[in-house]
Structures are given as structure tokens and as C-alpha cells.
């Protein structure tokens, strides 16, 4: 079945880059800006969100025939809240230090509109396998965005990466980057960078079209 | 008494939900285009926050001591039904206001600031009066941030901004500068 395989690949890639939930759709920022002040925190938060997204997508896609249309949003929210509770308790038991660091922001994954959006837009109207692939792609894209944000803020704000010193003792850390304003500024600049890349690609495609694709 | 005032001012300015905790960013970036709608949405959110604080206190004291693992699920159900109830109430009492708020009213459910409020005030172990003041401060702080942002955005529409930066990028950078300004309030209580 080469066609479905290509489809699945498309769904996966779309979440990673073209429709990246953070950089392109600007969704699910509420919990992510607060905890991305270091790469480790960003990875933990991203991992938790990924688990919740993939697990609820699988469940919603397999239960979609039995969920009445009128109460579907509440059902999705309760499914998501259940998985978040599982994640919260599991993290508390397995890695107490990270759980302490992330604090109240783990329960807030429930209100991440990206997760609810995927259930409504995709999982509720496609097969279990396709919904899983889509959720994996979106979760990967989310993790990538969180990780890049966390890395930039840790490197500039503390001069460290995963706790390793990068610049030596003369480096004056940009404290603002690990404080709240740094989160807004970094995300704003990253968005700018992404739209610049997109614009460049479009201009390149235009120029290719003008020359009639002769160079190809 | 002093402690109560501190809770209020802290939630309003120093630990502003939007600018320091990044809660409620979706309406903050989505709705803050117009001054009028952002003000109304802020007030509606404040109202939902007050009711949520009341319900959260009740749940914490009478229900959740028996089943703490249900905390998240019960909070989210309470918030969703409160919003639904308010929606019906406003529709019945004042159709004009209902029309003005439009889609923003049901969207309050997915506003993480409200769930965040319930969770934070539980974690801090606030009582009823403290919790209500915390909710009031947080709600008014949300309104304040939303209105300030809307004012700045209305100005920035006519400003000569590079085309690539228009939209979310410039809004986030404005929010960053606003957040930096709010950090100045942190000195407010260090003397006391």
C-alpha cells in the first residue's frame, strides 16, 4: 500500500515543519513559554505534552463512533484531563526534582489548545493509525519548538547548555532571557526567523517559475 | 488585612498572569486587536475567575479531600459548566451583551489562566477570602494586560513596521517589552 504510506509520511512531516504547531500555527504557547528557561525543562515539558497528545489522539480516534456530537468537546477535555493526571502523578513519582521545577504547569497541559485542536480537527475524523501518525508529527514539532526555545534561552541567559559551561567565566549572562520578557522576545524573534525562511523559499520558487524552469 | 492587600496587588501587578506566568496567551494575542472587545472579554474572564475560585474552594474543602486525584478533572468540569451557565444566563438577561461578546464567551473555557488560577490558589493553600481576592486581582490584571496590549496594537497598525515582522512576531516583541515594564513592579514590596 504505497499510497497510504505516502499519506502517513505527509501527515508526519506536516506536523514537524510546514504546520508546526508553535512556529506556524502559534498554538499551545500558554504552558510552553513559562517553563522553557532551560533545555532540560523544555524537554520534560515537551515529553509530557507529547505523551498526552498521542495517547488522547489514539483514544479519541478509536472511540469516535460512540462519542455523541453534542458533548464531544467535553468528552475530549475529560479524556485529555485523565491522561494529564496520569502524567502528573507519574512524573511526581519518577522524577521529583523535575516535577518540582515544572510545578503547576503540568496540570495546565489540559488547557493547551493545540491538543484539543488536534482532537477536533483530526483525530475525531480519521482512522486510529493515521491519527497516531498525525499526533506523533505534531508532538515532534511541538517538542522541536520547545527545545529550540529552551536552548536559546539557556545559552544566552546562563551561558550554559544542559548545565555545561559554554563561554567560560568572562561571559556576562543575559539575565533577561531566563526571565519572563525573554520568553516573549525569543519566541517573537524565532517567529521572525521562520517567516524570513518561508519568504526566501517562496521568492526562490518564483524566480524558478520566471525562468520557466530552464535551469532544471 | 495587610496580607490580603498584598495578595491582591501581587496578582494584579507583580505576578501578572499574562506577563509573568504566560497564562491566557491565546486570547491575549487573539483578541487584543480592538480596545473595546478586549475590555469586555477581560471583565467576563474576571467574573468566571471569581466563580471558579468559589467553586474551587468548595471542592477542595468538601470533595477533594476524599479523592485528591480527581482534582484536575473536577476543576475543568466546573469551569466548563460555569462558562456554559453564564452563557445561557447572559443570553437570557441581556441579548445585546451576548451578541457583543460572541464567540469569546465559550472560548473562556480553554483559557488556561482560569485553570491556572484554581491550581495556583490550591497550591498556595488560600482560604475563601484570600482565594477570592487572588481571583479578583488576577482577573483585573488580565484585563489590564489585555487593554494595554490592545492600545499598543492599535498604535502599531499605523507604524512603519517591516512587512516580515507584522503579525504575531511584532506582537510578541511588544508583549516582551510590556512584560519588562511590569517587572519594575517587583520593587513595590521589597521595601515593606
Short mmCIF file of C-alpha atoms in Angstrom, two decimals:
data_model
loop_
_atom_site.label_atom_id
_atom_site.label_comp_id
_atom_site.label_asym_id
_atom_site.label_seq_id
_atom_site.Cartn_x
_atom_site.Cartn_y
_atom_site.Cartn_z
CA UNK A 1 0.00 0.00 0.00
CA UNK A 2 2.37 2.69 -1.20
CA UNK A 3 -0.33 5.37 -1.32
CA UNK A 4 -1.36 5.18 2.34
CA UNK A 5 2.26 5.02 3.33
CA UNK A 6 2.99 8.22 1.45
CA UNK A 7 -0.07 9.78 3.10
CA UNK A 8 1.11 8.82 6.53
CA UNK A 9 4.56 10.25 5.77
CA UNK A 10 2.93 13.51 4.63
CA UNK A 11 0.88 13.74 7.84
CA UNK A 12 4.00 13.20 9.91
CA UNK A 13 6.17 15.75 8.11
CA UNK A 14 3.39 18.34 8.10
CA UNK A 15 3.39 18.49 11.90
CA UNK A 16 7.16 18.74 12.10
CA UNK A 17 7.68 21.64 9.73
CA UNK A 18 5.00 23.02 7.40
CA UNK A 19 2.24 23.21 10.02
CA UNK A 20 4.48 23.34 13.07
CA UNK A 21 2.04 23.91 15.94
CA UNK A 22 4.16 26.60 17.57
CA UNK A 23 6.05 28.42 14.85
CA UNK A 24 3.35 28.36 12.17
CA UNK A 25 0.03 27.98 13.93
CA UNK A 26 1.12 29.79 17.13
CA UNK A 27 -0.89 27.39 19.30
CA UNK A 28 -0.30 25.99 22.74
CA UNK A 29 2.01 28.72 23.91
CA UNK A 30 0.48 29.21 27.31
CA UNK A 31 2.37 26.50 29.17
CA UNK A 32 5.44 26.50 26.98
CA UNK A 33 6.84 29.99 27.48
CA UNK A 34 6.80 29.69 31.24
CA UNK A 35 8.91 26.54 31.53
CA UNK A 36 11.33 26.93 28.63
CA UNK A 37 14.03 28.72 30.59
CA UNK A 38 16.38 25.75 30.21
CA UNK A 39 16.79 22.94 27.70
CA UNK A 40 16.10 20.19 30.26
CA UNK A 41 12.84 21.75 31.44
CA UNK A 42 11.76 22.28 27.85
CA UNK A 43 12.41 18.62 27.03
CA UNK A 44 10.49 17.41 30.09
CA UNK A 45 7.51 19.64 29.33
CA UNK A 46 7.61 18.69 25.66
CA UNK A 47 7.78 15.00 26.51
CA UNK A 48 4.80 15.24 28.85
CA UNK A 49 2.78 17.11 26.22
CA UNK A 50 3.74 14.58 23.54
CA UNK A 51 2.56 11.68 25.65
CA UNK A 52 -0.77 13.34 26.39
CA UNK A 53 -1.32 14.32 22.76
CA UNK A 54 -0.52 10.90 21.30
CA UNK A 55 -2.46 8.96 23.94
CA UNK A 56 -5.58 11.10 23.69
CA UNK A 57 -5.48 11.08 19.89
CA UNK A 58 -5.40 7.28 19.88
CA UNK A 59 -8.26 7.07 22.36
CA UNK A 60 -10.41 9.69 20.61
CA UNK A 61 -9.85 8.08 17.22
CA UNK A 62 -10.84 4.66 18.50
CA UNK A 63 -13.89 5.92 20.40
CA UNK A 64 -15.15 8.34 17.76
CA UNK A 65 -18.23 6.27 16.82
CA UNK A 66 -19.53 6.29 20.37
CA UNK A 67 -18.97 9.95 21.23
CA UNK A 68 -22.18 11.97 20.69
CA UNK A 69 -21.64 15.13 18.64
CA UNK A 70 -23.23 17.49 21.16
CA UNK A 71 -20.90 16.66 24.04
CA UNK A 72 -17.76 15.91 22.05
CA UNK A 73 -15.71 18.85 23.33
CA UNK A 74 -16.39 18.00 26.98
CA UNK A 75 -15.57 14.35 26.27
CA UNK A 76 -12.24 15.31 24.67
CA UNK A 77 -11.39 17.54 27.61
CA UNK A 78 -12.13 14.79 30.11
CA UNK A 79 -10.02 12.29 28.13
CA UNK A 80 -7.16 14.81 27.99
CA UNK A 81 -7.51 15.63 31.69
CA UNK A 82 -7.29 11.93 32.55
CA UNK A 83 -4.03 11.49 30.67
CA UNK A 84 -2.62 14.68 32.16
CA UNK A 85 -3.41 13.40 35.65
CA UNK A 86 -1.60 10.15 34.79
CA UNK A 87 1.43 12.11 33.54
CA UNK A 88 1.43 14.39 36.56
CA UNK A 89 1.37 11.54 39.06
CA UNK A 90 3.94 9.52 37.09
CA UNK A 91 6.39 12.42 36.92
CA UNK A 92 5.92 13.09 40.61
CA UNK A 93 6.86 9.50 41.40
CA UNK A 94 9.69 9.05 38.89
CA UNK A 95 11.50 12.40 38.66
CA UNK A 96 10.51 14.50 41.69
CA UNK A 97 13.10 17.26 41.01
CA UNK A 98 11.83 17.97 37.51
CA UNK A 99 8.26 17.78 38.70
CA UNK A 100 9.03 20.40 41.32
CA UNK A 101 10.66 22.65 38.72
CA UNK A 102 7.72 22.45 36.33
CA UNK A 103 5.30 22.82 39.24
CA UNK A 104 1.76 23.85 38.41
CA UNK A 105 2.43 23.91 34.69
CA UNK A 106 1.99 20.16 34.17
CA UNK A 107 -1.75 20.25 35.05
CA UNK A 108 -2.05 23.22 32.69
CA UNK A 109 -1.35 20.94 29.72
CA UNK A 110 -5.11 20.32 29.83
CA UNK A 111 -5.76 23.84 28.65
CA UNK A 112 -3.24 23.56 25.80
CA UNK A 113 -5.41 24.47 22.84
CA UNK A 114 -3.07 22.62 20.47
CA UNK A 115 -4.09 19.24 21.95
CA UNK A 116 -7.82 19.95 21.88
CA UNK A 117 -7.43 21.36 18.38
CA UNK A 118 -5.86 18.13 17.08
CA UNK A 119 -8.70 16.05 18.54
CA UNK A 120 -11.36 18.26 16.98
CA UNK A 121 -9.63 18.78 13.64
CA UNK A 122 -8.03 15.40 13.03
CA UNK A 123 -8.39 12.51 15.48
CA UNK A 124 -12.19 12.64 15.56
CA UNK A 125 -12.48 12.10 11.81
CA UNK A 126 -9.72 9.69 10.82
CA UNK A 127 -8.54 6.16 11.44
CA UNK A 128 -6.58 5.21 14.53
CA UNK A 129 -3.30 4.67 12.66
CA UNK A 130 -3.49 7.95 10.75
CA UNK A 131 -4.43 9.85 13.92
CA UNK A 132 -1.43 8.33 15.70
CA UNK A 133 0.92 9.42 12.92
CA UNK A 134 -0.55 12.91 12.90
CA UNK A 135 -0.27 13.18 16.68
CA UNK A 136 3.34 11.95 16.56
CA UNK A 137 4.21 14.55 13.93
CA UNK A 138 2.54 17.39 15.82
CA UNK A 139 4.10 16.26 19.09
CA UNK A 140 7.52 16.11 17.41
CA UNK A 141 7.05 19.61 16.04
CA UNK A 142 6.00 20.86 19.46
CA UNK A 143 9.00 19.21 21.10
CA UNK A 144 11.32 20.70 18.49
CA UNK A 145 9.89 24.18 19.07
CA UNK A 146 10.10 23.89 22.85
CA UNK A 147 13.64 22.58 22.67
CA UNK A 148 14.89 25.35 20.39
CA UNK A 149 13.27 27.98 22.59
CA UNK A 150 14.67 26.45 25.77
CA UNK A 151 18.17 26.08 24.29
CA UNK A 152 18.33 29.68 23.07
CA UNK A 153 17.17 30.98 26.43
CA UNK A 154 19.56 28.80 28.43
CA UNK A 155 22.58 29.52 26.24
CA UNK A 156 22.07 33.29 26.26
CA UNK A 157 20.63 33.59 29.76
CA UNK A 158 23.09 31.42 31.66
CA UNK A 159 25.87 30.72 29.20
CA UNK A 160 25.20 27.03 29.65
CA UNK A 161 23.77 24.17 27.63
CA UNK A 162 22.36 21.21 29.58
CA UNK A 163 24.28 22.58 32.55
CA UNK A 164 27.64 22.64 30.71
CA UNK A 165 29.53 25.92 30.66
CA UNK A 166 29.94 27.16 27.10
CA UNK A 167 31.69 30.50 27.15
CA UNK A 168 33.98 30.45 30.14
CA UNK A 169 34.00 32.82 33.10
CA UNK A 170 34.21 36.15 31.21
CA UNK A 171 30.77 35.69 29.69
CA UNK A 172 28.20 38.07 31.14
CA UNK A 173 24.86 36.19 31.11
CA UNK A 174 21.85 37.98 29.64
CA UNK A 175 19.68 37.51 32.70
CA UNK A 176 16.65 38.93 30.90
CA UNK A 177 16.50 35.84 28.70
CA UNK A 178 15.58 33.47 31.52
CA UNK A 179 13.09 35.94 32.97
CA UNK A 180 9.55 36.22 31.55
CA UNK A 181 10.28 39.01 28.99
CA UNK A 182 12.97 36.81 27.44
CA UNK A 183 10.35 34.19 26.62
CA UNK A 184 8.27 36.67 24.65
CA UNK A 185 11.29 38.19 22.90
CA UNK A 186 12.83 34.83 21.94
CA UNK A 187 9.59 33.47 20.53
CA UNK A 188 8.98 36.71 18.64
CA UNK A 189 12.43 36.59 17.06
CA UNK A 190 12.12 32.88 16.24
CA UNK A 191 8.80 33.57 14.51
CA UNK A 192 10.50 36.33 12.56
CA UNK A 193 13.24 33.93 11.53
CA UNK A 194 10.69 31.36 10.37
CA UNK A 195 8.73 33.81 8.26
CA UNK A 196 12.02 35.01 6.75
CA UNK A 197 12.95 31.43 5.76
CA UNK A 198 9.48 30.90 4.29
CA UNK A 199 9.63 34.15 2.35
CA UNK A 200 13.04 33.26 0.92
CA UNK A 201 11.80 29.89 -0.22
CA UNK A 202 8.79 31.46 -1.92
CA UNK A 203 10.94 34.03 -3.69
CA UNK A 204 13.23 31.25 -4.90
CA UNK A 205 10.25 29.31 -6.26
CA UNK A 206 9.01 32.46 -8.01
CA UNK A 207 12.35 33.06 -9.66
CA UNK A 208 12.42 29.46 -10.83
CA UNK A 209 8.96 29.89 -12.34
CA UNK A 210 10.05 33.10 -14.11
CA UNK A 211 12.95 31.46 -15.84
CA UNK A 212 10.50 28.81 -16.96
CA UNK A 213 12.31 26.14 -15.02
CA UNK A 214 15.01 26.25 -17.71
CA UNK A 215 17.72 25.73 -15.15
CA UNK A 216 16.06 22.50 -14.12
CA UNK B 1 -5.53 42.78 56.35
CA UNK B 2 -2.09 43.67 55.05
CA UNK B 3 -1.66 40.16 53.73
CA UNK B 4 -4.94 40.39 51.81
CA UNK B 5 -3.87 43.62 50.10
CA UNK B 6 -0.55 42.03 49.25
CA UNK B 7 -2.25 39.04 47.61
CA UNK B 8 -4.40 41.37 45.52
CA UNK B 9 -1.60 43.66 44.34
CA UNK B 10 0.74 40.75 43.75
CA UNK B 11 -1.75 39.01 41.45
CA UNK B 12 -2.64 42.29 39.75
CA UNK B 13 0.81 43.70 39.00
CA UNK B 14 3.86 41.78 40.19
CA UNK B 15 2.87 38.26 39.23
CA UNK B 16 0.57 39.34 36.43
CA UNK B 17 -0.95 36.19 34.96
CA UNK B 18 -0.27 37.13 31.36
CA UNK B 19 3.03 38.94 31.56
CA UNK B 20 4.79 36.94 34.26
CA UNK B 21 3.16 33.49 34.14
CA UNK B 22 2.30 33.39 30.41
CA UNK B 23 -1.24 32.25 31.15
CA UNK B 24 -4.11 33.16 28.86
CA UNK B 25 -1.84 33.95 25.94
CA UNK B 26 -4.30 32.71 23.31
CA UNK B 27 -6.93 35.40 23.98
CA UNK B 28 -4.12 37.84 24.78
CA UNK B 29 -2.76 37.57 21.25
CA UNK B 30 -6.02 36.67 19.51
CA UNK B 31 -8.49 39.17 20.90
CA UNK B 32 -6.34 42.16 21.70
CA UNK B 33 -6.89 43.72 18.26
CA UNK B 34 -9.63 46.07 19.42
CA UNK B 35 -9.74 48.03 22.65
CA UNK B 36 -13.47 47.64 23.29
CA UNK B 37 -13.72 43.86 22.88
CA UNK B 38 -10.62 43.24 24.95
CA UNK B 39 -12.06 45.25 27.83
CA UNK B 40 -15.34 43.32 27.74
CA UNK B 41 -13.61 39.97 27.44
CA UNK B 42 -11.40 40.89 30.39
CA UNK B 43 -14.43 41.62 32.56
CA UNK B 44 -16.17 38.39 31.54
CA UNK B 45 -12.99 36.44 32.36
CA UNK B 46 -12.73 38.16 35.75
CA UNK B 47 -16.30 37.12 36.50
CA UNK B 48 -15.64 33.49 35.56
CA UNK B 49 -12.47 33.57 37.67
CA UNK B 50 -14.39 34.72 40.74
CA UNK B 51 -16.96 31.95 40.38
CA UNK B 52 -14.21 29.39 39.72
CA UNK B 53 -12.37 30.47 42.85
CA UNK B 54 -15.54 30.00 44.88
CA UNK B 55 -16.18 26.55 43.39
CA UNK B 56 -12.55 25.51 43.76
CA UNK B 57 -12.59 26.42 47.43
CA UNK B 58 -15.77 24.43 47.93
CA UNK B 59 -14.41 21.42 46.03
CA UNK B 60 -11.11 21.49 47.86
CA UNK B 61 -12.73 21.55 51.27
CA UNK B 62 -15.58 19.14 50.85
CA UNK B 63 -14.96 16.82 47.91
CA UNK B 64 -11.30 16.53 47.03
CA UNK B 65 -10.08 15.58 50.48
CA UNK B 66 -11.63 12.22 49.74
CA UNK B 67 -10.30 11.85 46.21
CA UNK B 68 -7.30 14.12 45.50
CA UNK B 69 -6.52 12.51 42.15
CA UNK B 70 -9.78 13.90 40.75
CA UNK B 71 -8.61 17.49 41.24
CA UNK B 72 -7.79 18.34 37.64
CA UNK B 73 -10.83 16.66 36.15
CA UNK B 74 -13.27 18.21 38.61
CA UNK B 75 -11.78 21.70 38.12
CA UNK B 76 -12.08 21.51 34.37
CA UNK B 77 -15.66 20.23 34.56
CA UNK B 78 -16.57 23.05 36.94
CA UNK B 79 -15.05 25.67 34.67
CA UNK B 80 -16.73 24.29 31.55
CA UNK B 81 -20.14 24.16 33.18
CA UNK B 82 -19.74 27.63 34.73
CA UNK B 83 -18.98 29.11 31.34
CA UNK B 84 -21.93 27.26 29.82
CA UNK B 85 -24.20 28.52 32.59
CA UNK B 86 -23.03 32.13 32.28
CA UNK B 87 -23.51 31.93 28.55
CA UNK B 88 -27.16 30.90 28.98
CA UNK B 89 -27.69 33.50 31.70
CA UNK B 90 -26.32 36.39 29.64
CA UNK B 91 -28.28 35.22 26.62
CA UNK B 92 -31.49 35.33 28.65
CA UNK B 93 -30.85 38.56 30.57
CA UNK B 94 -29.09 40.74 28.02
CA UNK B 95 -29.09 39.60 24.41
CA UNK B 96 -27.20 42.76 23.40
CA UNK B 97 -24.21 41.92 25.59
CA UNK B 98 -24.38 38.30 24.41
CA UNK B 99 -24.10 39.44 20.82
CA UNK B 100 -21.21 41.78 21.62
CA UNK B 101 -19.19 39.03 23.31
CA UNK B 102 -19.95 36.49 20.59
CA UNK B 103 -17.51 33.61 20.21
CA UNK B 104 -15.25 34.88 23.01
CA UNK B 105 -17.63 33.74 25.70
CA UNK B 106 -17.36 29.95 25.11
CA UNK B 107 -13.65 30.35 24.43
CA UNK B 108 -13.12 31.35 28.06
CA UNK B 109 -13.27 27.61 28.86
CA UNK B 110 -9.95 26.96 27.15
CA UNK B 111 -8.31 29.96 28.79
CA UNK B 112 -5.52 28.45 30.85
CA UNK B 113 -5.49 31.48 33.13
CA UNK B 114 -8.68 30.24 34.77
CA UNK B 115 -7.49 26.69 35.34
CA UNK B 116 -4.14 28.13 36.42
CA UNK B 117 -5.88 30.30 38.97
CA UNK B 118 -7.69 27.34 40.51
CA UNK B 119 -4.49 25.28 40.67
CA UNK B 120 -2.24 28.06 41.97
CA UNK B 121 -4.60 29.11 44.72
CA UNK B 122 -4.98 25.46 45.78
CA UNK B 123 -1.19 25.01 45.83
CA UNK B 124 -0.78 28.13 47.93
CA UNK B 125 -3.42 26.90 50.38
CA UNK B 126 -5.54 30.05 50.22
CA UNK B 127 -8.74 30.29 52.24
CA UNK B 128 -12.02 31.68 50.89
CA UNK B 129 -11.35 35.42 51.31
CA UNK B 130 -7.75 35.11 50.13
CA UNK B 131 -8.81 33.00 47.15
CA UNK B 132 -11.49 35.45 46.09
CA UNK B 133 -9.10 38.42 46.30
CA UNK B 134 -6.49 36.45 44.39
CA UNK B 135 -9.07 35.76 41.67
CA UNK B 136 -10.12 39.41 41.55
CA UNK B 137 -6.52 40.57 41.28
CA UNK B 138 -5.68 38.01 38.62
CA UNK B 139 -8.80 38.86 36.60
CA UNK B 140 -8.20 42.60 36.73
CA UNK B 141 -4.54 42.02 35.92
CA UNK B 142 -5.58 40.01 32.87
CA UNK B 143 -7.92 42.82 31.83
CA UNK B 144 -5.18 45.39 32.36
CA UNK B 145 -2.68 43.48 30.24
CA UNK B 146 -5.26 42.90 27.51
CA UNK B 147 -6.29 46.57 27.37
CA UNK B 148 -2.69 47.83 27.37
CA UNK B 149 -1.82 45.41 24.60
CA UNK B 150 -4.87 46.43 22.55
CA UNK B 151 -3.91 50.08 22.86
CA UNK B 152 -0.36 49.39 21.72
CA UNK B 153 -1.55 47.24 18.83
CA UNK B 154 -3.95 49.89 17.58
CA UNK B 155 -1.00 52.29 17.52
CA UNK B 156 1.34 49.80 15.87
CA UNK B 157 -1.07 49.33 12.96
CA UNK B 158 -0.12 52.70 11.55
CA UNK B 159 3.56 52.47 12.42
CA UNK B 160 6.09 51.69 9.67
CA UNK B 161 6.96 48.11 10.67
CA UNK B 162 8.88 45.86 8.27
CA UNK B 163 6.45 43.61 6.42
CA UNK B 164 8.03 40.39 7.65
CA UNK B 165 7.61 41.41 11.27
CA UNK B 166 3.92 42.24 11.08
CA UNK B 167 1.51 39.93 12.86
CA UNK B 168 2.45 37.67 15.71
CA UNK B 169 6.19 38.41 15.68
CA UNK B 170 5.84 42.11 16.47
CA UNK B 171 3.02 41.41 18.94
CA UNK B 172 5.26 39.04 20.90
CA UNK B 173 8.06 41.57 20.98
CA UNK B 174 5.64 44.26 22.19
CA UNK B 175 4.47 41.83 24.87
CA UNK B 176 8.09 41.22 25.87
CA UNK B 177 8.70 44.94 26.37
CA UNK B 178 5.42 45.25 28.29
CA UNK B 179 6.49 42.35 30.47
CA UNK B 180 9.83 44.03 31.10
CA UNK B 181 7.98 47.16 32.21
CA UNK B 182 5.81 45.12 34.59
CA UNK B 183 8.92 43.61 36.16
CA UNK B 184 9.54 47.05 37.61
CA UNK B 185 6.60 46.49 39.96
CA UNK B 186 8.59 43.77 41.70
CA UNK B 187 10.34 46.51 43.67
CA UNK B 188 6.99 47.67 45.01
CA UNK B 189 7.01 45.49 48.09
CA UNK B 190 10.66 44.81 48.68
CA UNK B 191 10.82 47.83 50.99
CA UNK B 192 7.87 46.69 53.07
#
